């Protein structure tokens, strides 16, 4: 009877430990980045005036609409857009998420954006508006923006 009781306790202990081991194994894989972490990386590349790193956050076939009624397609066009922003002195970009949701490997976000233009006569112009972005996790596990559009409020 003692052997059965000890064996039963051992089996119970093993069963209780295995689920924990699975949880720890999943935890060790690392948490998925949040939209705030992705936005922080995007802002960092923008604020460092790095159009190469910024455009690499987009899918090869991404679509961007910069609020002027046009659309740009692909990383080269996106790179050139941001390079132009940097040449014109746009800086200190920030993103404040209003709402986001994730379904599988897709994240959709609505947010407020803000950036500053170059100082002129002691004034630093402020630009801002609303943005919508759709990101998808690619086969390498990286999050890439597939659609990014924004408007500008006055």
CSV table of N, CA and C in Angstrom, one decimal:
chain,number,residue,atom,x,y,z
A,1,UNK,N,0.8,-1.2,0.0
A,1,UNK,CA,0.0,0.0,0.0
A,1,UNK,C,0.9,1.3,0.0
A,2,UNK,N,1.9,1.3,0.8
A,2,UNK,CA,2.8,2.4,0.9
A,2,UNK,C,3.4,2.7,-0.5
A,3,UNK,N,3.8,1.6,-1.2
A,3,UNK,CA,4.4,1.8,-2.5
A,3,UNK,C,3.4,2.4,-3.5
A,4,UNK,N,2.2,2.0,-3.5
A,4,UNK,CA,1.2,2.6,-4.3
A,4,UNK,C,0.9,4.0,-4.0
A,5,UNK,N,0.9,4.3,-2.7
A,5,UNK,CA,0.7,5.7,-2.3
A,5,UNK,C,1.8,6.6,-2.7
A,6,UNK,N,3.1,6.2,-2.6
A,6,UNK,CA,4.2,6.9,-3.0
A,6,UNK,C,4.2,7.1,-4.5
A,7,UNK,N,3.9,6.0,-5.2
A,7,UNK,CA,3.9,6.1,-6.7
A,7,UNK,C,2.8,7.1,-7.1
A,8,UNK,N,1.7,7.0,-6.4
A,8,UNK,CA,0.6,7.9,-6.8
A,8,UNK,C,1.0,9.4,-6.5
A,9,UNK,N,1.6,9.6,-5.4
A,9,UNK,CA,2.1,11.0,-5.1
A,9,UNK,C,3.1,11.5,-6.1
A,10,UNK,N,4.0,10.6,-6.5
A,10,UNK,CA,5.1,10.9,-7.5
A,10,UNK,C,4.4,11.2,-8.9
A,11,UNK,N,3.4,10.4,-9.3
A,11,UNK,CA,2.7,10.7,-10.5
A,11,UNK,C,2.0,12.0,-10.5
A,12,UNK,N,1.3,12.2,-9.3
A,12,UNK,CA,0.6,13.5,-9.2
A,12,UNK,C,1.6,14.7,-9.3
A,13,UNK,N,2.7,14.6,-8.6
A,13,UNK,CA,3.7,15.6,-8.7
A,13,UNK,C,4.2,15.9,-10.1
A,14,UNK,N,4.5,14.8,-10.8
A,14,UNK,CA,4.9,14.9,-12.2
A,14,UNK,C,3.9,15.6,-13.1
A,15,UNK,N,2.6,15.2,-12.9
A,15,UNK,CA,1.5,15.8,-13.7
A,15,UNK,C,1.4,17.3,-13.4
A,16,UNK,N,1.6,17.6,-12.1
A,16,UNK,CA,1.5,19.0,-11.7
A,16,UNK,C,2.7,19.8,-12.3
A,17,UNK,N,3.8,19.2,-12.4
A,17,UNK,CA,5.0,19.9,-12.8
A,17,UNK,C,5.0,20.1,-14.4
A,18,UNK,N,4.5,19.1,-15.1
A,18,UNK,CA,4.6,19.2,-16.6
A,18,UNK,C,3.9,20.5,-17.1
A,19,UNK,N,2.6,20.8,-16.7
A,19,UNK,CA,2.0,22.0,-17.2
A,19,UNK,C,2.9,23.2,-16.9
A,20,UNK,N,3.5,23.3,-15.7
A,20,UNK,CA,4.4,24.4,-15.4
A,20,UNK,C,5.6,24.5,-16.4
A,21,UNK,N,6.1,23.3,-16.7
A,21,UNK,CA,7.3,23.3,-17.6
A,21,UNK,C,6.9,23.8,-19.0
A,22,UNK,N,5.6,23.5,-19.4
A,22,UNK,CA,5.2,24.0,-20.7
A,22,UNK,C,5.0,25.5,-20.7
A,23,UNK,N,4.5,26.0,-19.6
A,23,UNK,CA,4.3,27.4,-19.5
A,23,UNK,C,5.7,28.1,-19.5
A,24,UNK,N,6.6,27.6,-18.7
A,24,UNK,CA,8.0,28.2,-18.7
A,24,UNK,C,8.6,28.1,-20.1
A,25,UNK,N,8.4,27.0,-20.8
A,25,UNK,CA,9.0,26.9,-22.2
A,25,UNK,C,8.4,27.9,-23.1
A,26,UNK,N,7.1,28.2,-23.0
A,26,UNK,CA,6.5,29.2,-23.8
A,26,UNK,C,7.0,30.6,-23.4
A,27,UNK,N,7.2,30.8,-22.1
A,27,UNK,CA,7.6,32.1,-21.6
A,27,UNK,C,9.1,32.4,-22.0
A,28,UNK,N,9.9,31.3,-22.1
A,28,UNK,CA,11.3,31.5,-22.5
A,28,UNK,C,11.4,31.9,-24.0
A,29,UNK,N,10.4,31.6,-24.8
A,29,UNK,CA,10.4,32.0,-26.2
A,29,UNK,C,10.3,33.6,-26.3
A,30,UNK,N,9.9,34.2,-25.2
A,30,UNK,CA,9.9,35.7,-25.2
A,30,UNK,C,8.5,36.2,-25.6
A,31,UNK,N,8.1,37.3,-25.0
A,31,UNK,CA,6.8,37.9,-25.3
A,31,UNK,C,6.8,38.5,-26.7
A,32,UNK,N,5.6,38.4,-27.3
A,32,UNK,CA,5.4,39.1,-28.6
A,32,UNK,C,5.5,40.6,-28.4
A,33,UNK,N,6.1,41.3,-29.3
A,33,UNK,CA,6.1,42.8,-29.1
A,33,UNK,C,4.7,43.4,-29.1
A,34,UNK,N,4.5,44.4,-28.3
A,34,UNK,CA,3.3,45.1,-28.3
A,34,UNK,C,3.3,46.2,-29.4
A,35,UNK,N,2.1,46.7,-29.7
A,35,UNK,CA,2.1,47.8,-30.7
A,35,UNK,C,2.9,49.0,-30.2
A,36,UNK,N,2.9,49.2,-28.9
A,36,UNK,CA,3.7,50.3,-28.3
A,36,UNK,C,5.2,50.1,-28.6
A,37,UNK,N,5.7,48.9,-28.5
A,37,UNK,CA,7.1,48.6,-28.7
A,37,UNK,C,7.4,48.8,-30.2
A,38,UNK,N,6.5,48.4,-31.1
A,38,UNK,CA,6.7,48.6,-32.5
A,38,UNK,C,6.7,50.1,-32.8
A,39,UNK,N,5.7,50.8,-32.3
A,39,UNK,CA,5.7,52.3,-32.5
A,39,UNK,C,6.9,52.9,-32.0
A,40,UNK,N,7.5,52.5,-30.8
A,40,UNK,CA,8.7,53.0,-30.3
A,40,UNK,C,9.9,52.9,-31.2
A,41,UNK,N,10.0,51.7,-31.8
A,41,UNK,CA,11.0,51.4,-32.8
A,41,UNK,C,10.8,52.3,-34.0
A,42,UNK,N,9.6,52.4,-34.5
A,42,UNK,CA,9.3,53.3,-35.6
A,42,UNK,C,9.7,54.7,-35.3
A,43,UNK,N,9.3,55.2,-34.2
A,43,UNK,CA,9.7,56.6,-33.8
A,43,UNK,C,11.2,56.8,-33.7
A,44,UNK,N,11.9,55.8,-33.1
A,44,UNK,CA,13.3,55.9,-33.0
A,44,UNK,C,14.0,56.0,-34.4
A,45,UNK,N,13.6,55.2,-35.4
A,45,UNK,CA,14.1,55.3,-36.7
A,45,UNK,C,13.8,56.7,-37.3
A,46,UNK,N,12.5,57.1,-37.1
A,46,UNK,CA,12.1,58.4,-37.7
A,46,UNK,C,13.0,59.5,-37.0
A,47,UNK,N,13.0,59.5,-35.7
A,47,UNK,CA,13.7,60.6,-35.0
A,47,UNK,C,15.2,60.6,-35.1
A,48,UNK,N,15.8,59.5,-35.6
A,48,UNK,CA,17.2,59.4,-36.0
A,48,UNK,C,17.4,59.7,-37.4
A,49,UNK,N,16.3,60.1,-38.1
A,49,UNK,CA,16.3,60.4,-39.6
A,49,UNK,C,17.0,59.3,-40.4
A,50,UNK,N,16.5,58.1,-40.1
A,50,UNK,CA,17.1,56.9,-40.8
A,50,UNK,C,16.0,56.3,-41.7
A,51,UNK,N,15.9,56.8,-43.0
A,51,UNK,CA,14.9,56.3,-43.9
A,51,UNK,C,15.1,54.8,-44.3
A,52,UNK,N,16.4,54.3,-44.2
A,52,UNK,CA,16.6,52.9,-44.6
A,52,UNK,C,16.0,52.0,-43.5
A,53,UNK,N,16.3,52.2,-42.3
A,53,UNK,CA,15.8,51.4,-41.2
A,53,UNK,C,14.2,51.5,-41.1
A,54,UNK,N,13.8,52.8,-41.3
A,54,UNK,CA,12.3,53.0,-41.3
A,54,UNK,C,11.6,52.2,-42.4
A,55,UNK,N,12.1,52.3,-43.6
A,55,UNK,CA,11.4,51.7,-44.7
A,55,UNK,C,11.5,50.1,-44.6
A,56,UNK,N,12.5,49.6,-43.9
A,56,UNK,CA,12.6,48.2,-43.7
A,56,UNK,C,11.6,47.6,-42.8
A,57,UNK,N,10.9,48.5,-42.0
A,57,UNK,CA,9.8,48.1,-41.2
A,57,UNK,C,8.5,47.9,-42.0
A,58,UNK,N,8.6,48.2,-43.3
A,58,UNK,CA,7.4,48.0,-44.1
A,58,UNK,C,7.6,46.7,-45.0
A,59,UNK,N,6.5,46.1,-45.4
A,59,UNK,CA,6.6,45.0,-46.3
A,59,UNK,C,7.0,45.5,-47.7
A,60,UNK,N,7.6,44.6,-48.5
A,60,UNK,CA,8.1,45.0,-49.8
A,60,UNK,C,7.0,45.6,-50.6
A,61,UNK,N,5.7,45.1,-50.5
A,61,UNK,CA,4.6,45.6,-51.3
A,61,UNK,C,3.7,46.5,-50.5
A,62,UNK,N,4.2,47.1,-49.5
A,62,UNK,CA,3.4,48.0,-48.6
A,62,UNK,C,2.8,49.2,-49.4
A,63,UNK,N,1.6,49.6,-48.8
A,63,UNK,CA,1.0,50.8,-49.4
A,63,UNK,C,0.9,51.9,-48.3
A,64,UNK,N,1.4,53.1,-48.7
A,64,UNK,CA,1.3,54.2,-47.8
A,64,UNK,C,0.5,55.3,-48.4
A,65,UNK,N,-0.3,56.0,-47.7
A,65,UNK,CA,-1.1,57.2,-48.1
A,65,UNK,C,-0.7,58.3,-47.2
A,66,UNK,N,0.1,59.3,-47.6
A,66,UNK,CA,0.6,60.3,-46.7
A,66,UNK,C,-0.4,61.5,-46.5
A,67,UNK,N,-1.7,61.2,-46.7
A,67,UNK,CA,-2.7,62.3,-46.3
A,67,UNK,C,-2.9,63.3,-47.4
A,68,UNK,N,-2.3,63.1,-48.6
A,68,UNK,CA,-2.5,64.1,-49.6
A,68,UNK,C,-3.3,63.5,-50.8
A,69,UNK,N,-4.0,62.4,-50.6
A,69,UNK,CA,-4.9,61.9,-51.6
A,69,UNK,C,-4.1,60.9,-52.6
A,70,UNK,N,-2.9,60.7,-52.3
A,70,UNK,CA,-2.1,59.8,-53.2
A,70,UNK,C,-1.7,58.5,-52.4
A,71,UNK,N,-1.3,57.5,-53.1
A,71,UNK,CA,-0.8,56.3,-52.5
A,71,UNK,C,0.6,56.0,-53.1
A,72,UNK,N,1.5,55.5,-52.2
A,72,UNK,CA,2.8,55.1,-52.6
A,72,UNK,C,2.9,53.6,-52.4
A,73,UNK,N,3.6,52.9,-53.3
A,73,UNK,CA,3.7,51.5,-53.2
A,73,UNK,C,5.1,51.0,-53.1
A,74,UNK,N,5.5,50.2,-52.1
A,74,UNK,CA,6.8,49.6,-52.0
A,74,UNK,C,7.8,50.4,-51.2
A,75,UNK,N,8.8,49.7,-50.8
A,75,UNK,CA,9.8,50.2,-49.9
A,75,UNK,C,10.6,51.4,-50.5
A,76,UNK,N,10.9,51.4,-51.8
A,76,UNK,CA,11.7,52.4,-52.4
A,76,UNK,C,10.9,53.8,-52.3
A,77,UNK,N,9.6,53.7,-52.6
A,77,UNK,CA,8.8,54.9,-52.6
A,77,UNK,C,8.6,55.4,-51.1
A,78,UNK,N,8.5,54.5,-50.2
A,78,UNK,CA,8.4,54.8,-48.8
A,78,UNK,C,9.7,55.4,-48.3
A,79,UNK,N,10.8,54.8,-48.6
A,79,UNK,CA,12.1,55.4,-48.3
A,79,UNK,C,12.2,56.8,-48.7
A,80,UNK,N,11.9,57.1,-50.0
A,80,UNK,CA,12.0,58.4,-50.6
A,80,UNK,C,11.1,59.4,-49.9
A,81,UNK,N,9.9,59.0,-49.5
A,81,UNK,CA,9.0,59.9,-48.8
A,81,UNK,C,9.6,60.3,-47.5
A,82,UNK,N,10.1,59.4,-46.7
A,82,UNK,CA,10.6,59.7,-45.4
A,82,UNK,C,11.9,60.5,-45.5
A,83,UNK,N,12.8,60.2,-46.5
A,83,UNK,CA,14.0,60.9,-46.7
A,83,UNK,C,13.7,62.4,-47.0
A,84,UNK,N,12.6,62.6,-47.8
A,84,UNK,CA,12.1,64.0,-48.1
A,84,UNK,C,11.7,64.7,-46.8
A,85,UNK,N,11.0,64.0,-45.9
A,85,UNK,CA,10.6,64.6,-44.7
A,85,UNK,C,11.8,65.0,-43.9
A,86,UNK,N,12.8,64.2,-43.8
A,86,UNK,CA,14.0,64.5,-43.0
A,86,UNK,C,14.7,65.6,-43.6
A,87,UNK,N,14.8,65.7,-45.0
A,87,UNK,CA,15.5,66.8,-45.6
A,87,UNK,C,14.8,68.1,-45.3
A,88,UNK,N,13.5,68.1,-45.1
A,88,UNK,CA,12.7,69.3,-44.8
A,88,UNK,C,12.6,69.6,-43.3
A,89,UNK,N,13.4,68.8,-42.5
A,89,UNK,CA,13.5,69.1,-41.1
A,89,UNK,C,12.4,68.6,-40.2
A,90,UNK,N,11.6,67.6,-40.6
A,90,UNK,CA,10.6,67.0,-39.8
A,90,UNK,C,11.3,66.2,-38.7
A,91,UNK,N,10.9,66.3,-37.4
A,91,UNK,CA,11.5,65.6,-36.4
A,91,UNK,C,10.6,65.5,-35.2
A,92,UNK,N,11.1,64.8,-34.1
A,92,UNK,CA,10.4,64.6,-32.9
A,92,UNK,C,9.0,64.0,-33.1
A,93,UNK,N,9.0,62.9,-33.8
A,93,UNK,CA,7.7,62.2,-34.1
A,93,UNK,C,7.3,61.4,-32.9
A,94,UNK,N,6.0,61.3,-32.7
A,94,UNK,CA,5.4,60.5,-31.6
A,94,UNK,C,4.1,59.9,-32.1
A,95,UNK,N,3.8,58.7,-31.5
A,95,UNK,CA,2.6,58.0,-31.8
A,95,UNK,C,1.9,57.7,-30.5
A,96,UNK,N,0.6,58.0,-30.4
A,96,UNK,CA,-0.2,57.7,-29.2
A,96,UNK,C,-1.4,56.8,-29.7
A,97,UNK,N,-1.3,55.6,-29.3
A,97,UNK,CA,-2.3,54.6,-29.8
A,97,UNK,C,-3.7,54.9,-29.1
A,98,UNK,N,-4.7,55.0,-30.0
A,98,UNK,CA,-6.1,55.2,-29.5
A,98,UNK,C,-6.7,53.8,-29.3
A,99,UNK,N,-6.5,52.9,-30.3
A,99,UNK,CA,-7.1,51.6,-30.3
A,99,UNK,C,-6.2,50.7,-31.1
A,100,UNK,N,-6.1,49.4,-30.7
A,100,UNK,CA,-5.4,48.4,-31.5
A,100,UNK,C,-6.0,47.1,-31.2
A,101,UNK,N,-6.0,46.2,-32.2
A,101,UNK,CA,-6.4,44.8,-31.9
A,101,UNK,C,-5.6,43.9,-32.7
A,102,UNK,N,-5.4,42.7,-32.2
A,102,UNK,CA,-4.6,41.7,-32.9
A,102,UNK,C,-5.5,40.5,-33.1
A,103,UNK,N,-5.4,40.0,-34.3
A,103,UNK,CA,-6.1,38.7,-34.6
A,103,UNK,C,-5.0,37.9,-35.4
A,104,UNK,N,-4.6,36.8,-34.7
A,104,UNK,CA,-3.5,36.0,-35.3
A,104,UNK,C,-2.3,36.7,-35.5
A,105,UNK,N,-1.8,36.8,-36.8
A,105,UNK,CA,-0.6,37.5,-37.1
A,105,UNK,C,-0.8,38.8,-37.7
A,106,UNK,N,-1.9,39.5,-37.4
A,106,UNK,CA,-2.3,40.8,-37.9
A,106,UNK,C,-2.6,41.7,-36.8
A,107,UNK,N,-2.0,42.9,-36.8
A,107,UNK,CA,-2.4,44.0,-35.8
A,107,UNK,C,-2.9,45.2,-36.6
A,108,UNK,N,-4.0,45.7,-36.2
A,108,UNK,CA,-4.6,46.9,-36.7
A,108,UNK,C,-4.5,48.0,-35.6
A,109,UNK,N,-4.2,49.2,-36.0
A,109,UNK,CA,-4.0,50.3,-35.1
A,109,UNK,C,-4.6,51.6,-35.6
A,110,UNK,N,-5.2,52.3,-34.7
A,110,UNK,CA,-5.6,53.7,-34.9
A,110,UNK,C,-4.9,54.5,-33.8
A,111,UNK,N,-4.3,55.6,-34.3
A,111,UNK,CA,-3.5,56.4,-33.3
A,111,UNK,C,-3.4,57.8,-33.7
A,112,UNK,N,-3.0,58.6,-32.8
A,112,UNK,CA,-2.7,60.0,-33.0
A,112,UNK,C,-1.2,60.1,-33.3
A,113,UNK,N,-0.8,61.0,-34.2
A,113,UNK,CA,0.6,61.2,-34.5
A,113,UNK,C,0.9,62.7,-34.4
A,114,UNK,N,2.2,63.0,-34.1
A,114,UNK,CA,2.6,64.4,-34.0
A,114,UNK,C,4.1,64.4,-34.3
A,115,UNK,N,4.5,65.5,-35.0
A,115,UNK,CA,5.9,65.8,-35.3
A,115,UNK,C,6.1,67.3,-35.4
A,116,UNK,N,7.3,67.7,-35.3
A,116,UNK,CA,7.7,69.1,-35.4
A,116,UNK,C,8.4,69.4,-36.7
A,117,UNK,N,8.2,70.6,-37.2
A,117,UNK,CA,9.0,71.0,-38.3
A,117,UNK,C,10.2,71.9,-37.8
A,118,UNK,N,11.0,72.3,-38.8
A,118,UNK,CA,12.2,73.1,-38.4
A,118,UNK,C,11.7,74.5,-37.8
A,119,UNK,N,12.5,74.9,-36.8
A,119,UNK,CA,12.2,76.2,-36.1
A,119,UNK,C,12.4,77.4,-37.1
A,120,UNK,N,11.5,78.3,-37.1
A,120,UNK,CA,11.6,79.5,-37.9
A,120,UNK,C,11.1,80.7,-37.1
A,121,UNK,N,12.0,81.7,-36.9
A,121,UNK,CA,11.7,82.9,-36.2
A,121,UNK,C,11.2,82.5,-34.7
A,122,UNK,N,11.9,81.5,-34.1
A,122,UNK,CA,11.6,81.2,-32.8
A,122,UNK,C,10.4,80.3,-32.6
A,123,UNK,N,9.7,80.0,-33.7
A,123,UNK,CA,8.5,79.1,-33.7
A,123,UNK,C,8.9,77.7,-34.2
A,124,UNK,N,8.4,76.7,-33.5
A,124,UNK,CA,8.5,75.3,-34.0
A,124,UNK,C,7.2,74.8,-34.4
A,125,UNK,N,6.9,74.7,-35.7
A,125,UNK,CA,5.6,74.3,-36.2
A,125,UNK,C,5.3,72.8,-35.7
A,126,UNK,N,4.0,72.6,-35.3
A,126,UNK,CA,3.6,71.3,-34.9
A,126,UNK,C,2.6,70.7,-35.9
A,127,UNK,N,2.9,69.5,-36.4
A,127,UNK,CA,2.0,68.8,-37.3
A,127,UNK,C,1.4,67.6,-36.6
A,128,UNK,N,0.3,67.2,-37.0
A,128,UNK,CA,-0.3,66.0,-36.3
A,128,UNK,C,-1.6,65.6,-37.0
A,129,UNK,N,-2.1,64.4,-36.6
A,129,UNK,CA,-3.4,63.9,-37.1
A,129,UNK,C,-3.6,62.5,-36.6
A,130,UNK,N,-4.4,61.8,-37.4
A,130,UNK,CA,-4.7,60.4,-37.1
A,130,UNK,C,-4.1,59.5,-38.1
A,131,UNK,N,-3.6,58.3,-37.6
A,131,UNK,CA,-3.0,57.3,-38.5
A,131,UNK,C,-3.7,56.0,-38.3
A,132,UNK,N,-3.7,55.2,-39.4
A,132,UNK,CA,-4.2,53.8,-39.3
A,132,UNK,C,-3.1,53.0,-39.9
A,133,UNK,N,-2.8,51.9,-39.3
A,133,UNK,CA,-1.8,51.0,-39.8
A,133,UNK,C,-2.2,49.6,-39.6
A,134,UNK,N,-1.8,48.8,-40.5
A,134,UNK,CA,-2.1,47.3,-40.5
A,134,UNK,C,-0.7,46.6,-40.6
A,135,UNK,N,-0.4,45.9,-39.6
A,135,UNK,CA,0.9,45.1,-39.6
A,135,UNK,C,0.6,43.6,-39.6
A,136,UNK,N,1.6,42.9,-40.3
A,136,UNK,CA,1.4,41.5,-40.3
A,136,UNK,C,2.8,40.9,-40.0
A,137,UNK,N,2.7,39.8,-39.3
A,137,UNK,CA,3.9,39.1,-38.9
A,137,UNK,C,4.3,38.2,-40.1
A,138,UNK,N,5.6,38.4,-40.6
A,138,UNK,CA,6.0,37.6,-41.8
A,138,UNK,C,6.6,36.3,-41.4
A,139,UNK,N,7.0,35.5,-42.4
A,139,UNK,CA,7.5,34.1,-42.1
A,139,UNK,C,8.7,34.1,-41.2
A,140,UNK,N,9.5,35.2,-41.1
A,140,UNK,CA,10.6,35.2,-40.1
A,140,UNK,C,10.2,35.7,-38.7
A,141,UNK,N,8.9,36.0,-38.5
A,141,UNK,CA,8.5,36.4,-37.2
A,141,UNK,C,8.5,37.9,-37.0
A,142,UNK,N,9.0,38.6,-38.0
A,142,UNK,CA,9.1,40.1,-37.9
A,142,UNK,C,7.8,40.7,-38.3
A,143,UNK,N,7.4,41.8,-37.6
A,143,UNK,CA,6.2,42.6,-37.9
A,143,UNK,C,6.5,43.6,-38.9
A,144,UNK,N,5.8,43.6,-40.0
A,144,UNK,CA,5.9,44.5,-41.1
A,144,UNK,C,4.6,45.3,-41.4
A,145,UNK,N,4.7,46.5,-41.7
A,145,UNK,CA,3.6,47.3,-42.0
A,145,UNK,C,3.2,47.1,-43.4
A,146,UNK,N,1.9,46.7,-43.6
A,146,UNK,CA,1.4,46.5,-45.0
A,146,UNK,C,0.6,47.7,-45.5
A,147,UNK,N,0.0,48.4,-44.6
A,147,UNK,CA,-0.9,49.5,-44.9
A,147,UNK,C,-0.7,50.6,-43.8
A,148,UNK,N,-0.4,51.8,-44.3
A,148,UNK,CA,-0.2,52.9,-43.3
A,148,UNK,C,-0.7,54.2,-44.0
A,149,UNK,N,-1.7,54.7,-43.4
A,149,UNK,CA,-2.3,56.0,-43.9
A,149,UNK,C,-2.5,56.9,-42.8
A,150,UNK,N,-2.4,58.2,-43.1
A,150,UNK,CA,-2.6,59.2,-42.1
A,150,UNK,C,-3.2,60.5,-42.7
A,151,UNK,N,-3.8,61.3,-41.8
A,151,UNK,CA,-4.3,62.6,-42.2
A,151,UNK,C,-3.6,63.6,-41.4
A,152,UNK,N,-3.8,64.9,-41.7
A,152,UNK,CA,-3.2,66.0,-41.0
A,152,UNK,C,-4.3,66.9,-40.6
A,153,UNK,N,-4.3,67.2,-39.3
A,153,UNK,CA,-5.3,68.2,-38.8
A,153,UNK,C,-4.6,69.5,-38.7
A,154,UNK,N,-5.4,70.6,-38.7
A,154,UNK,CA,-4.8,71.9,-38.6
A,154,UNK,C,-4.9,72.5,-37.2
